[in-house]
PDB file of C-alpha atoms and ligand atoms in Angstrom:
ATOM      1  CA  MET A   1      24.048  24.353  47.521  1.00 93.00           C
ATOM      2  CA  LYS A   2      23.161  25.840  44.074  1.00 98.00           C
ATOM      3  CA  ARG A   3      20.377  28.018  42.943  1.00 98.00           C
ATOM      4  CA  THR A   4      18.793  25.977  40.120  1.00 98.00           C
ATOM      5  CA  GLY A   5      16.242  27.143  37.576  1.00 98.00           C
ATOM      6  CA  ILE A   6      13.810  24.782  36.069  1.00 98.00           C
ATOM      7  CA  PHE A   7      12.222  25.872  32.689  1.00 98.00           C
ATOM      8  CA  PHE A   8       8.967  24.166  31.851  1.00 97.00           C
ATOM      9  CA  LEU A   9       6.425  24.064  29.208  1.00 95.00           C
ATOM     10  CA  TYR A  10       3.255  21.863  28.773  1.00 89.00           C
ATOM     11  CA  LEU A  11       3.509  21.239  25.037  1.00 80.00           C
ATOM     12  CA  ILE A  12       6.162  18.552  25.740  1.00 81.00           C
ATOM     13  CA  GLY A  13       4.760  15.043  24.609  1.00 86.00           C
ATOM     14  CA  GLU A  14       4.095  11.710  26.096  1.00 92.00           C
ATOM     15  CA  ARG A  15       7.604  10.848  27.311  1.00 95.00           C
ATOM     16  CA  LEU A  16       7.301  13.826  29.785  1.00 96.00           C
ATOM     17  CA  SER A  17       3.704  13.218  31.008  1.00 95.00           C
ATOM     18  CA  ASP A  18       4.828  12.550  34.457  1.00 97.00           C
ATOM     19  CA  PHE A  19       6.045  16.109  34.831  1.00 97.00           C
ATOM     20  CA  PRO A  20       5.850  18.391  36.606  1.00 96.00           C
ATOM     21  CA  GLU A  21       4.300  16.050  39.207  1.00 96.00           C
ATOM     22  CA  GLU A  22       7.450  14.072  39.486  1.00 97.00           C
ATOM     23  CA  LEU A  23       9.257  17.132  40.774  1.00 97.00           C
ATOM     24  CA  GLU A  24       7.212  17.164  43.980  1.00 95.00           C
ATOM     25  CA  GLY A  25       9.545  17.580  46.812  1.00 94.00           C
ATOM     26  CA  ILE A  26      11.986  19.491  44.567  1.00 98.00           C
ATOM     27  CA  LEU A  27       9.858  22.533  43.490  1.00 97.00           C
ATOM     28  CA  ASN A  28       9.146  23.660  47.127  1.00 96.00           C
ATOM     29  CA  ARG A  29      12.883  24.143  48.001  1.00 98.00           C
ATOM     30  CA  ASP A  30      14.193  27.582  48.500  1.00 98.00           C
ATOM     31  CA  ASN A  31      16.985  27.227  46.113  1.00 98.00           C
ATOM     32  CA  ILE A  32      14.708  26.017  43.203  1.00 98.00           C
ATOM     33  CA  SER A  33      13.012  28.523  40.800  1.00 98.00           C
ATOM     34  CA  PHE A  34      10.352  27.183  38.478  1.00 98.00           C
ATOM     35  CA  TYR A  35       9.696  29.139  35.185  1.00 98.00           C
ATOM     36  CA  GLU A  36       6.670  28.196  33.317  1.00 96.00           C
ATOM     37  CA  ALA A  37       5.833  28.895  29.676  1.00 93.00           C
ATOM     38  CA  TYR A  38       3.385  31.763  29.146  1.00 92.00           C
ATOM     39  CA  TYR A  39       4.205  33.166  32.555  1.00 92.00           C
ATOM     40  CA  GLU A  40       7.824  33.751  33.397  1.00 93.00           C
ATOM     41  CA  LEU A  41       9.059  31.766  30.395  1.00 94.00           C
ATOM     42  CA  THR A  42       8.424  33.598  27.183  1.00 95.00           C
ATOM     43  CA  SER A  43       8.851  32.448  23.470  1.00 96.00           C
ATOM     44  CA  THR A  44      12.025  33.162  21.492  1.00 97.00           C
ATOM     45  CA  PRO A  45      11.788  36.463  19.508  1.00 97.00           C
ATOM     46  CA  GLU A  46      12.030  36.193  15.704  1.00 97.00           C
ATOM     47  CA  GLU A  47      14.965  38.595  15.554  1.00 97.00           C
ATOM     48  CA  LEU A  48      17.117  36.214  17.676  1.00 98.00           C
ATOM     49  CA  LEU A  49      15.900  33.245  15.507  1.00 98.00           C
ATOM     50  CA  LEU A  50      17.294  35.068  12.521  1.00 98.00           C
ATOM     51  CA  SER A  51      20.678  35.348  14.122  1.00 98.00           C
ATOM     52  CA  VAL A  52      21.155  31.615  14.093  1.00 98.00           C
ATOM     53  CA  HIS A  53      18.774  30.222  11.519  1.00 98.00           C
ATOM     54  CA  THR A  54      17.841  31.166   7.916  1.00 98.00           C
ATOM     55  CA  PRO A  55      14.332  32.412   7.065  1.00 98.00           C
ATOM     56  CA  ARG A  56      13.785  29.296   5.226  1.00 98.00           C
ATOM     57  CA  VAL A  57      14.171  27.189   8.473  1.00 98.00           C
ATOM     58  CA  ILE A  58      11.806  29.643  10.381  1.00 98.00           C
ATOM     59  CA  GLU A  59       9.173  29.481   7.728  1.00 98.00           C
ATOM     60  CA  GLY A  60       9.634  25.772   7.494  1.00 98.00           C
ATOM     61  CA  VAL A  61       9.125  25.237  11.196  1.00 98.00           C
ATOM     62  CA  LYS A  62       6.113  27.507  11.050  1.00 98.00           C
ATOM     63  CA  ARG A  63       4.453  25.025   8.768  1.00 98.00           C
ATOM     64  CA  THR A  64       4.891  22.117  11.347  1.00 97.00           C
ATOM     65  CA  PRO A  65       2.683  21.457  14.321  1.00 96.00           C
ATOM     66  CA  TYR A  66       5.757  22.121  16.543  1.00 96.00           C
ATOM     67  CA  TYR A  67       6.416  25.833  15.908  1.00 97.00           C
ATOM     68  CA  GLU A  68       5.000  26.973  19.355  1.00 96.00           C
ATOM     69  CA  THR A  69       6.692  24.049  21.073  1.00 96.00           C
ATOM     70  CA  ALA A  70       9.994  24.935  19.458  1.00 97.00           C
ATOM     71  CA  LEU A  71       9.696  28.596  20.422  1.00 98.00           C
ATOM     72  CA  TYR A  72       9.197  27.858  24.045  1.00 97.00           C
ATOM     73  CA  SER A  73      11.603  24.985  24.265  1.00 97.00           C
ATOM     74  CA  THR A  74      14.367  27.302  22.893  1.00 98.00           C
ATOM     75  CA  GLY A  75      12.975  30.177  24.947  1.00 98.00           C
ATOM     76  CA  GLY A  76      13.849  28.062  28.135  1.00 98.00           C
ATOM     77  CA  THR A  77      17.526  27.793  27.102  1.00 98.00           C
ATOM     78  CA  VAL A  78      17.855  31.377  26.156  1.00 98.00           C
ATOM     79  CA  GLN A  79      16.257  32.607  29.307  1.00 98.00           C
ATOM     80  CA  ALA A  80      18.267  30.168  31.430  1.00 98.00           C
ATOM     81  CA  GLY A  81      21.293  31.745  30.087  1.00 98.00           C
ATOM     82  CA  GLU A  82      20.123  35.210  30.864  1.00 98.00           C
ATOM     83  CA  ARG A  83      19.158  34.506  34.418  1.00 98.00           C
ATOM     84  CA  ILE A  84      22.475  32.883  35.141  1.00 98.00           C
ATOM     85  CA  TRP A  85      24.230  35.962  33.578  1.00 98.00           C
ATOM     86  CA  ARG A  86      22.074  38.180  35.840  1.00 98.00           C
ATOM     87  CA  ASP A  87      23.124  35.985  38.811  1.00 98.00           C
ATOM     88  CA  GLU A  88      19.483  35.092  39.601  1.00 98.00           C
ATOM     89  CA  ILE A  89      20.349  31.317  39.437  1.00 98.00           C
ATOM     90  CA  ASP A  90      23.537  29.242  39.175  1.00 98.00           C
ATOM     91  CA  ASN A  91      22.569  26.597  36.796  1.00 98.00           C
ATOM     92  CA  ALA A  92      19.461  25.219  35.034  1.00 98.00           C
ATOM     93  CA  PHE A  93      17.421  22.262  33.705  1.00 98.00           C
ATOM     94  CA  VAL A  94      15.394  22.969  30.526  1.00 98.00           C
ATOM     95  CA  PHE A  95      12.522  20.831  29.654  1.00 98.00           C
ATOM     96  CA  THR A  96      11.980  20.767  25.874  1.00 97.00           C
ATOM     97  CA  GLY A  97       9.412  19.425  23.464  1.00 96.00           C
ATOM     98  CA  THR A  98      11.726  19.553  20.445  1.00 95.00           C
ATOM     99  CA  GLY A  99      15.362  19.162  20.521  1.00 94.00           C
ATOM    100  CA  ASP A 100      18.368  21.223  19.487  1.00 96.00           C
ATOM    101  CA  HIS A 101      21.185  19.309  18.153  1.00 98.00           C
ATOM    102  CA  HIS A 102      20.045  18.347  14.643  1.00 98.00           C
ATOM    103  CA  ALA A 103      18.907  21.846  13.797  1.00 98.00           C
ATOM    104  CA  GLY A 104      21.427  23.685  11.806  1.00 98.00           C
ATOM    105  CA  ARG A 105      21.655  27.203  10.176  1.00 98.00           C
ATOM    106  CA  ASP A 106      19.694  26.226   7.068  1.00 98.00           C
ATOM    107  CA  TYR A 107      17.974  22.802   8.000  1.00 98.00           C
ATOM    108  CA  PHE A 108      16.005  21.212  10.678  1.00 98.00           C
ATOM    109  CA  GLY A 109      14.771  17.622  11.255  1.00 96.00           C
ATOM    110  CA  GLY A 110      15.171  14.564  13.466  1.00 95.00           C
ATOM    111  CA  GLY A 111      12.867  15.860  16.311  1.00 95.00           C
ATOM    112  CA  CYS A 112      14.917  19.179  16.358  1.00 97.00           C
ATOM    113  CA  HIS A 113      13.470  22.471  15.158  1.00 98.00           C
ATOM    114  CA  PHE A 114      15.514  25.488  16.390  1.00 98.00           C
ATOM    115  CA  ASN A 115      18.876  25.135  18.169  1.00 98.00           C
ATOM    116  CA  GLY A 116      18.295  26.322  21.732  1.00 98.00           C
ATOM    117  CA  ALA A 117      22.057  26.281  22.726  1.00 98.00           C
ATOM    118  CA  GLY A 118      22.973  28.113  19.613  1.00 98.00           C
ATOM    119  CA  LEU A 119      20.263  30.743  20.229  1.00 98.00           C
ATOM    120  CA  ALA A 120      21.313  31.030  23.955  1.00 98.00           C
ATOM    121  CA  ILE A 121      24.940  31.534  22.951  1.00 98.00           C
ATOM    122  CA  GLU A 122      24.042  34.284  20.371  1.00 98.00           C
ATOM    123  CA  ASN A 123      21.793  35.978  22.924  1.00 98.00           C
ATOM    124  CA  LEU A 124      24.556  35.980  25.630  1.00 98.00           C
ATOM    125  CA  ARG A 125      26.965  37.457  23.150  1.00 98.00           C
ATOM    126  CA  ARG A 126      24.585  40.260  21.995  1.00 98.00           C
ATOM    127  CA  GLN A 127      23.094  41.225  25.297  1.00 98.00           C
ATOM    128  CA  PHE A 128      25.939  40.614  27.740  1.00 98.00           C
ATOM    129  CA  GLY A 129      29.104  40.515  25.651  1.00 98.00           C
ATOM    130  CA  ALA A 130      29.802  36.964  26.712  1.00 98.00           C
ATOM    131  CA  ARG A 131      32.689  35.429  24.743  1.00 98.00           C
ATOM    132  CA  ARG A 132      33.494  31.736  25.397  1.00 98.00           C
ATOM    133  CA  PHE A 133      31.096  28.885  25.401  1.00 99.00           C
ATOM    134  CA  ALA A 134      31.118  25.149  25.565  1.00 98.00           C
ATOM    135  CA  VAL A 135      28.574  22.719  24.359  1.00 98.00           C
ATOM    136  CA  LEU A 136      28.710  19.090  25.650  1.00 98.00           C
ATOM    137  CA  ASP A 137      26.405  16.491  23.764  1.00 98.00           C
ATOM    138  CA  THR A 138      25.825  13.230  25.296  1.00 98.00           C
ATOM    139  CA  ASP A 139      22.903  12.335  23.190  1.00 98.00           C
ATOM    140  CA  SER A 140      23.594   8.973  21.481  1.00 98.00           C
ATOM    141  CA  HIS A 141      23.776  10.631  17.933  1.00 98.00           C
ATOM    142  CA  HIS A 142      26.035  13.207  16.357  1.00 98.00           C
ATOM    143  CA  GLY A 143      25.142  16.824  16.993  1.00 98.00           C
ATOM    144  CA  ASP A 144      25.287  17.798  13.351  1.00 98.00           C
ATOM    145  CA  GLY A 145      23.186  20.991  13.654  1.00 98.00           C
ATOM    146  CA  THR A 146      25.262  22.350  16.510  1.00 98.00           C
ATOM    147  CA  ARG A 147      28.388  21.583  14.497  1.00 98.00           C
ATOM    148  CA  ASP A 148      26.939  23.296  11.484  1.00 98.00           C
ATOM    149  CA  ILE A 149      26.356  26.425  13.477  1.00 98.00           C
ATOM    150  CA  PHE A 150      29.582  26.597  15.564  1.00 98.00           C
ATOM    151  CA  GLY A 151      32.025  24.394  13.431  1.00 98.00           C
ATOM    152  CA  HIS A 152      33.974  27.558  12.411  1.00 98.00           C
ATOM    153  CA  ASP A 153      33.635  29.470  15.578  1.00 98.00           C
ATOM    154  CA  ALA A 154      36.890  29.505  17.630  1.00 98.00           C
ATOM    155  CA  ASP A 155      34.977  30.716  20.703  1.00 98.00           C
ATOM    156  CA  VAL A 156      32.653  27.662  21.012  1.00 98.00           C
ATOM    157  CA  LEU A 157      34.128  24.368  22.137  1.00 98.00           C
ATOM    158  CA  HIS A 158      31.794  21.478  20.970  1.00 98.00           C
ATOM    159  CA  VAL A 159      32.400  18.133  22.564  1.00 98.00           C
ATOM    160  CA  CYS A 160      30.126  15.473  21.144  1.00 98.00           C
ATOM    161  CA  PHE A 161      29.863  11.877  22.294  1.00 98.00           C
ATOM    162  CA  CYS A 162      28.536   9.933  19.277  1.00 98.00           C
ATOM    163  CA  SER A 163      29.756   7.259  16.871  1.00 97.00           C
ATOM    164  CA  MET A 164      32.789   8.903  15.348  1.00 98.00           C
ATOM    165  CA  ASN A 165      36.205  10.193  16.223  1.00 98.00           C
ATOM    166  CA  HIS A 166      37.265  13.788  15.214  1.00 98.00           C
ATOM    167  CA  ASP A 167      39.338  16.547  16.835  1.00 98.00           C
ATOM    168  CA  ASP A 168      40.282  19.839  15.262  1.00 98.00           C
ATOM    169  CA  GLY A 169      40.752  21.679  18.650  1.00 97.00           C
ATOM    170  CA  THR A 170      37.308  23.181  19.105  1.00 98.00           C
ATOM    171  CA  ASN A 171      35.223  20.427  17.412  1.00 98.00           C
ATOM    172  CA  VAL A 172      35.549  17.128  19.126  1.00 98.00           C
ATOM    173  CA  ASP A 173      33.751  13.828  18.373  1.00 98.00           C
ATOM    174  CA  ILE A 174      34.256  10.855  20.755  1.00 98.00           C
ATOM    175  CA  ALA A 175      33.156   7.400  19.297  1.00 98.00           C
ATOM    176  CA  ILE A 176      31.189   5.449  21.917  1.00 97.00           C
ATOM    177  CA  PRO A 177      30.888   1.823  21.139  1.00 95.00           C
ATOM    178  CA  TYR A 178      27.493   0.115  21.129  1.00 92.00           C
ATOM    179  CA  SER A 179      27.988  -1.864  24.308  1.00 94.00           C
ATOM    180  CA  THR A 180      29.493   0.565  26.897  1.00 97.00           C
ATOM    181  CA  SER A 181      29.399   0.323  30.649  1.00 98.00           C
ATOM    182  CA  ASP A 182      28.584   3.291  32.817  1.00 98.00           C
ATOM    183  CA  GLU A 183      32.126   3.167  34.171  1.00 98.00           C
ATOM    184  CA  GLU A 184      33.739   3.216  30.704  1.00 98.00           C
ATOM    185  CA  TYR A 185      31.388   6.113  29.608  1.00 98.00           C
ATOM    186  CA  LEU A 186      31.992   8.275  32.776  1.00 98.00           C
ATOM    187  CA  SER A 187      35.883   7.706  32.761  1.00 98.00           C
ATOM    188  CA  THR A 188      35.855   8.684  28.976  1.00 98.00           C
ATOM    189  CA  LEU A 189      33.971  11.772  29.927  1.00 98.00           C
ATOM    190  CA  GLU A 190      36.449  12.630  32.667  1.00 98.00           C
ATOM    191  CA  ALA A 191      39.284  11.972  30.358  1.00 98.00           C
ATOM    192  CA  GLU A 192      38.042  13.795  27.230  1.00 98.00           C
ATOM    193  CA  PHE A 193      35.704  16.493  28.435  1.00 98.00           C
ATOM    194  CA  THR A 194      37.101  17.743  31.681  1.00 98.00           C
ATOM    195  CA  PRO A 195      40.729  18.553  30.583  1.00 98.00           C
ATOM    196  CA  ARG A 196      39.483  20.226  27.473  1.00 98.00           C
ATOM    197  CA  ILE A 197      37.043  22.425  29.525  1.00 98.00           C
ATOM    198  CA  VAL A 198      39.883  23.316  31.857  1.00 98.00           C
ATOM    199  CA  ASP A 199      42.101  24.413  28.927  1.00 98.00           C
ATOM    200  CA  PHE A 200      39.359  26.226  27.026  1.00 98.00           C
ATOM    201  CA  LYS A 201      37.929  28.154  29.974  1.00 98.00           C
ATOM    202  CA  PRO A 202      34.314  28.766  28.682  1.00 98.00           C
ATOM    203  CA  GLU A 203      32.212  31.163  30.685  1.00 98.00           C
ATOM    204  CA  ILE A 204      29.162  28.738  30.645  1.00 99.00           C
ATOM    205  CA  ILE A 205      28.620  25.101  29.602  1.00 99.00           C
ATOM    206  CA  PHE A 206      25.496  23.953  27.802  1.00 99.00           C
ATOM    207  CA  TRP A 207      24.884  20.238  28.108  1.00 99.00           C
ATOM    208  CA  GLU A 208      22.740  18.533  25.539  1.00 98.00           C
ATOM    209  CA  PHE A 209      21.258  15.751  27.800  1.00 98.00           C
ATOM    210  CA  GLY A 210      19.902  13.139  25.578  1.00 98.00           C
ATOM    211  CA  TYR A 211      19.079   9.805  27.252  1.00 98.00           C
ATOM    212  CA  ASP A 212      18.453   7.761  24.075  1.00 98.00           C
ATOM    213  CA  ALA A 213      21.891   5.972  24.642  1.00 98.00           C
ATOM    214  CA  THR A 214      20.279   4.247  27.664  1.00 98.00           C
ATOM    215  CA  SER A 215      19.791   0.401  27.378  1.00 98.00           C
ATOM    216  CA  GLY A 216      16.299  -0.197  25.925  1.00 97.00           C
ATOM    217  CA  ASP A 217      15.958   3.286  24.216  1.00 98.00           C
ATOM    218  CA  TYR A 218      16.203   3.829  20.495  1.00 97.00           C
ATOM    219  CA  GLY A 219      19.888   4.832  20.445  1.00 98.00           C
ATOM    220  CA  SER A 220      21.125   2.412  23.023  1.00 98.00           C
ATOM    221  CA  LYS A 221      24.810   2.206  23.842  1.00 98.00           C
ATOM    222  CA  GLY A 222      24.091  -0.008  26.877  1.00 98.00           C
ATOM    223  CA  LEU A 223      24.084   2.640  29.467  1.00 98.00           C
ATOM    224  CA  SER A 224      22.029   2.326  32.578  1.00 98.00           C
ATOM    225  CA  VAL A 225      19.682   4.999  33.950  1.00 98.00           C
ATOM    226  CA  ASP A 226      22.299   5.854  36.597  1.00 98.00           C
ATOM    227  CA  CYS A 227      24.782   7.030  34.033  1.00 98.00           C
ATOM    228  CA  HIS A 228      22.958  10.305  33.369  1.00 98.00           C
ATOM    229  CA  PRO A 229      23.148  11.724  36.868  1.00 98.00           C
ATOM    230  CA  GLY A 230      26.749  10.531  36.775  1.00 98.00           C
ATOM    231  CA  ILE A 231      27.278  12.683  33.757  1.00 98.00           C
ATOM    232  CA  ALA A 232      25.461  15.660  35.464  1.00 98.00           C
ATOM    233  CA  ASN A 233      27.863  15.239  38.364  1.00 98.00           C
ATOM    234  CA  ILE A 234      31.042  15.530  36.117  1.00 98.00           C
ATOM    235  CA  VAL A 235      29.683  18.493  34.050  1.00 98.00           C
ATOM    236  CA  LYS A 236      28.745  20.356  37.270  1.00 98.00           C
ATOM    237  CA  LYS A 237      32.255  19.770  38.847  1.00 98.00           C
ATOM    238  CA  SER A 238      33.820  20.841  35.575  1.00 98.00           C
ATOM    239  CA  ALA A 239      31.620  24.083  35.514  1.00 98.00           C
ATOM    240  CA  GLU A 240      32.652  24.767  39.113  1.00 98.00           C
ATOM    241  CA  LYS A 241      36.357  24.469  38.092  1.00 97.00           C
ATOM    242  CA  VAL A 242      36.129  26.934  35.197  1.00 98.00           C
ATOM    243  CA  CYS A 243      32.935  29.060  35.102  1.00 98.00           C
ATOM    244  CA  GLN A 244      31.489  29.479  38.755  1.00 98.00           C
ATOM    245  CA  GLY A 245      29.319  26.506  38.220  1.00 98.00           C
ATOM    246  CA  ARG A 246      27.363  28.103  35.267  1.00 98.00           C
ATOM    247  CA  MET A 247      25.784  25.376  33.314  1.00 98.00           C
ATOM    248  CA  VAL A 248      22.513  24.596  31.568  1.00 99.00           C
ATOM    249  CA  ALA A 249      21.203  21.051  31.088  1.00 99.00           C
ATOM    250  CA  ILE A 250      19.051  20.861  27.994  1.00 98.00           C
ATOM    251  CA  LEU A 251      16.728  17.938  27.378  1.00 98.00           C
ATOM    252  CA  CYS A 252      17.506  16.266  24.080  1.00 98.00           C
ATOM    253  CA  GLY A 253      16.801  12.777  22.544  1.00 97.00           C
ATOM    254  CA  GLY A 254      15.224   9.775  24.343  1.00 97.00           C
ATOM    255  CA  SER A 255      11.709   8.236  24.182  1.00 97.00           C
ATOM    256  CA  ARG A 256      11.000   6.329  27.360  1.00 98.00           C
ATOM    257  CA  ARG A 257       8.829   7.875  29.854  1.00 97.00           C
ATOM    258  CA  ASP A 258      10.129   5.660  32.687  1.00 98.00           C
ATOM    259  CA  ILE A 259      13.740   6.793  31.963  1.00 98.00           C
ATOM    260  CA  ALA A 260      12.833  10.289  31.933  1.00 98.00           C
ATOM    261  CA  ARG A 261      10.875   9.883  35.200  1.00 98.00           C
ATOM    262  CA  TYR A 262      14.016   8.328  36.873  1.00 98.00           C
ATOM    263  CA  CYS A 263      16.867  10.508  35.490  1.00 98.00           C
ATOM    264  CA  ILE A 264      15.333  14.064  35.435  1.00 98.00           C
ATOM    265  CA  PRO A 265      14.662  14.428  39.116  1.00 98.00           C
ATOM    266  CA  ARG A 266      18.010  12.927  39.970  1.00 98.00           C
ATOM    267  CA  ILE A 267      19.833  15.297  37.531  1.00 98.00           C
ATOM    268  CA  ILE A 268      17.993  18.321  39.021  1.00 98.00           C
ATOM    269  CA  ASN A 269      19.015  17.073  42.464  1.00 98.00           C
ATOM    270  CA  CYS A 270      22.559  16.975  41.483  1.00 98.00           C
ATOM    271  CA  LEU A 271      22.553  20.429  39.981  1.00 98.00           C
ATOM    272  CA  SER A 272      20.862  21.966  43.000  1.00 98.00           C
ATOM    273  CA  GLU A 273      23.109  20.283  45.553  1.00 96.00           C
TER     274      GLU A 273
HETATM  275 ZN1  LIG B 301      19.769  10.974  19.564  1.00 69.28          ZN
HETATM  276 ZN1  LIG B 302      29.445  13.990  17.248  1.00 69.28          ZN
END
């Protein structure tokens, strides 16, 4: 049994309109903590934003309708990291209204405004002296923003399942073809992710959980809805091997409400088991 934190905000759009109701039966468990925006979950401080993004990005996001959503989305990831470090929880699931992985140091777009994993990593370094981190990205698309932020950072392992192949040691891309079975995807994950994590020994794993690669969604690679809880299980096992189970699942791409409704409770169940 793990202590799992759920970080939630209400500014999260149509695809998540079944939440938090769909978490009934989960929220009342003793090992689940629910942190809600404006109460326990607070927004990301500007000083921290400036450690990852340029003033131009911050000013640009301020002019969009998503500024507040982005502050609380990334606030969830930052606080998940902090609460794990303080040993209040073991792992976390973060609901987001805007994504992370297309937001770089000096640009944003593609539904991503500020980079929550990037901010959480900078925050853990500054506040707790944490040193080594891993980011796994299973959104259908390349995590260009995360790569832009950490591409030259030897203490961050970035493993990205996308549409190209690349490996320079700490920056790894694995091409996933357009018609992939769950079995192929999960065995590739076991082969390409788990050994790298064991070698690299991060102190925490951030998982960009995008479900747009699911069959019928906009980045379909042919995966079924059951692939995502399968990914959660592999990431969790890897985290147990190397970093006392410390991991944060961050909601990334995906548009369909029915897929979110199916996958998210299952992933939270997996994390909290
Ligand atoms: Zn995507
Ligand atoms: Zn990639």
